[in-house]
Amino acid sequence: AFIRRITITQPQQFMGHISQMIAALTHHCSSARLSSISASIPKVVILTGDDDHLVLPQHSLELKQAMLEAELIQWKDTGHGINSQRPQEFHQLLQKTFREGQERSRPRSY
């Protein structure tokens, strides 16, 4: 599926690269807002690789400190391209996360 997507997806234009870089450099979300997000979404996973040089794993730890309900997962020998470096594990984690989120959002009968 990844190879097919690459073959049919047009390359990102130069301004797209610049816009993403500016967004990443200027984006900020307060600890209070992160806490609110974590508390209001049925399942949040913070996934990082231990060898990510684009978003340092320390930043994921900082997210986790503000998002108490979130699950922090750090994969060994993995960089920033988690979904392409470990596609099967990534797919399994997505399925697990979706399943747990659905279970938590169902009304409980007492």
mmCIF file of C-alpha atoms in Angstrom:
data_model
loop_
_atom_site.group_PDB
_atom_site.id
_atom_site.type_symbol
_atom_site.label_atom_id
_atom_site.label_comp_id
_atom_site.label_asym_id
_atom_site.label_seq_id
_atom_site.Cartn_x
_atom_site.Cartn_y
_atom_site.Cartn_z
ATOM 1 C CA ALA A 1 0.000 0.000 0.000
ATOM 2 C CA PHE A 2 2.877 2.369 0.824
ATOM 3 C CA ILE A 3 4.592 1.810 -2.546
ATOM 4 C CA ARG A 4 1.306 2.334 -4.385
ATOM 5 C CA ARG A 5 0.654 5.566 -2.495
ATOM 6 C CA ILE A 6 4.147 6.832 -3.335
ATOM 7 C CA THR A 7 3.642 6.113 -7.046
ATOM 8 C CA ILE A 8 0.321 7.985 -7.298
ATOM 9 C CA THR A 9 0.997 10.868 -4.897
ATOM 10 C CA GLN A 10 2.369 14.041 -6.415
ATOM 11 C CA PRO A 11 5.530 15.354 -4.765
ATOM 12 C CA GLN A 12 4.976 18.145 -2.287
ATOM 13 C CA GLN A 13 5.623 21.572 -3.753
ATOM 14 C CA PHE A 14 8.352 23.816 -2.366
ATOM 15 C CA MET A 15 5.873 26.114 -0.585
ATOM 16 C CA GLY A 16 4.358 23.051 1.071
ATOM 17 C CA HIS A 17 7.745 22.209 2.580
ATOM 18 C CA ILE A 18 8.232 25.788 3.764
ATOM 19 C CA SER A 19 4.717 25.980 5.220
ATOM 20 C CA GLN A 20 5.177 22.743 7.156
ATOM 21 C CA MET A 21 8.514 23.924 8.506
ATOM 22 C CA ILE A 22 7.063 27.255 9.656
ATOM 23 C CA ALA A 23 4.095 25.506 11.279
ATOM 24 C CA ALA A 24 6.389 23.124 13.149
ATOM 25 C CA LEU A 25 8.674 25.909 14.341
ATOM 26 C CA THR A 26 5.903 28.222 15.534
ATOM 27 C CA HIS A 27 3.293 25.793 16.883
ATOM 28 C CA HIS A 28 2.677 25.800 20.627
ATOM 29 C CA CYS A 29 0.080 24.060 22.740
ATOM 30 C CA SER A 30 -0.063 24.845 26.459
ATOM 31 C CA SER A 31 0.165 22.112 29.087
ATOM 32 C CA ALA A 32 -3.403 22.914 30.123
ATOM 33 C CA ARG A 33 -4.635 22.433 26.548
ATOM 34 C CA LEU A 34 -2.688 19.173 26.175
ATOM 35 C CA SER A 35 -4.197 17.948 29.435
ATOM 36 C CA SER A 36 -7.681 18.833 28.197
ATOM 37 C CA ILE A 37 -7.096 16.989 24.915
ATOM 38 C CA SER A 38 -5.825 13.908 26.734
ATOM 39 C CA ALA A 39 -8.797 13.863 29.100
ATOM 40 C CA SER A 40 -11.397 14.322 26.358
ATOM 41 C CA ILE A 41 -10.245 11.747 23.786
ATOM 42 C CA PRO A 42 -10.917 8.063 24.548
ATOM 43 C CA LYS A 43 -7.411 6.874 23.595
ATOM 44 C CA VAL A 44 -4.244 8.881 22.973
ATOM 45 C CA VAL A 45 -0.939 7.262 22.038
ATOM 46 C CA ILE A 46 2.322 9.190 21.922
ATOM 47 C CA LEU A 47 4.646 7.128 19.728
ATOM 48 C CA THR A 48 8.312 7.918 19.260
ATOM 49 C CA GLY A 49 11.438 6.221 18.080
ATOM 50 C CA ASP A 50 14.532 6.234 20.252
ATOM 51 C CA ASP A 51 16.615 7.333 17.243
ATOM 52 C CA ASP A 52 14.391 10.205 16.042
ATOM 53 C CA HIS A 53 16.546 13.230 15.233
ATOM 54 C CA LEU A 54 13.685 15.348 13.875
ATOM 55 C CA VAL A 55 11.429 15.225 16.960
ATOM 56 C CA LEU A 56 13.627 14.280 19.880
ATOM 57 C CA PRO A 57 12.215 11.550 22.155
ATOM 58 C CA GLN A 58 12.540 13.993 25.073
ATOM 59 C CA HIS A 59 9.738 16.051 23.530
ATOM 60 C CA SER A 60 7.467 12.999 23.601
ATOM 61 C CA LEU A 61 8.272 12.583 27.292
ATOM 62 C CA GLU A 62 7.297 16.216 27.845
ATOM 63 C CA LEU A 63 3.990 15.600 26.026
ATOM 64 C CA LYS A 64 3.332 12.613 28.276
ATOM 65 C CA GLN A 65 3.908 14.723 31.401
ATOM 66 C CA ALA A 66 1.096 17.041 30.285
ATOM 67 C CA MET A 67 -1.144 14.253 28.944
ATOM 68 C CA LEU A 68 -1.537 11.960 31.937
ATOM 69 C CA GLU A 69 -4.125 9.678 30.314
ATOM 70 C CA ALA A 70 -2.008 9.146 27.198
ATOM 71 C CA GLU A 71 0.062 6.039 26.586
ATOM 72 C CA LEU A 72 3.717 6.721 25.747
ATOM 73 C CA ILE A 73 5.434 4.150 23.545
ATOM 74 C CA GLN A 74 9.071 4.377 22.485
ATOM 75 C CA TRP A 75 10.302 1.882 19.902
ATOM 76 C CA LYS A 76 13.966 0.931 19.926
ATOM 77 C CA ASP A 77 16.167 1.334 16.855
ATOM 78 C CA THR A 78 13.499 3.502 15.212
ATOM 79 C CA GLY A 79 13.758 7.012 13.801
ATOM 80 C CA HIS A 80 11.190 9.563 12.655
ATOM 81 C CA GLY A 81 9.703 7.486 9.810
ATOM 82 C CA ILE A 82 8.016 5.046 12.160
ATOM 83 C CA ASN A 83 5.259 3.943 9.787
ATOM 84 C CA SER A 84 7.714 3.117 6.993
ATOM 85 C CA GLN A 85 10.432 1.649 9.219
ATOM 86 C CA ARG A 86 8.095 -0.686 11.093
ATOM 87 C CA PRO A 87 4.908 -0.897 9.010
ATOM 88 C CA GLN A 88 3.467 -4.085 10.511
ATOM 89 C CA GLU A 89 4.013 -3.027 14.116
ATOM 90 C CA PHE A 90 2.663 0.432 13.299
ATOM 91 C CA HIS A 91 -0.459 -1.029 11.685
ATOM 92 C CA GLN A 92 -1.009 -3.343 14.661
ATOM 93 C CA LEU A 93 -0.636 -0.428 17.075
ATOM 94 C CA LEU A 94 -3.147 1.643 15.091
ATOM 95 C CA GLN A 95 -5.660 -1.208 15.129
ATOM 96 C CA LYS A 96 -5.169 -1.702 18.890
ATOM 97 C CA THR A 97 -5.509 2.033 19.546
ATOM 98 C CA PHE A 98 -8.689 2.323 17.460
ATOM 99 C CA ARG A 99 -10.184 -0.734 19.155
ATOM 100 C CA GLU A 100 -9.406 0.555 22.665
ATOM 101 C CA GLY A 101 -10.712 4.017 21.775
ATOM 102 C CA GLN A 102 -13.982 2.546 20.508
ATOM 103 C CA GLU A 103 -14.351 0.405 23.631
ATOM 104 C CA ARG A 104 -13.795 3.397 25.907
ATOM 105 C CA SER A 105 -16.275 5.561 24.023
ATOM 106 C CA ARG A 106 -19.142 3.072 24.223
ATOM 107 C CA PRO A 107 -21.826 3.876 26.781
ATOM 108 C CA ARG A 108 -21.504 1.672 29.830
ATOM 109 C CA SER A 109 -24.494 -0.171 31.198
ATOM 110 C CA TYR A 110 -24.703 -0.287 34.967
#
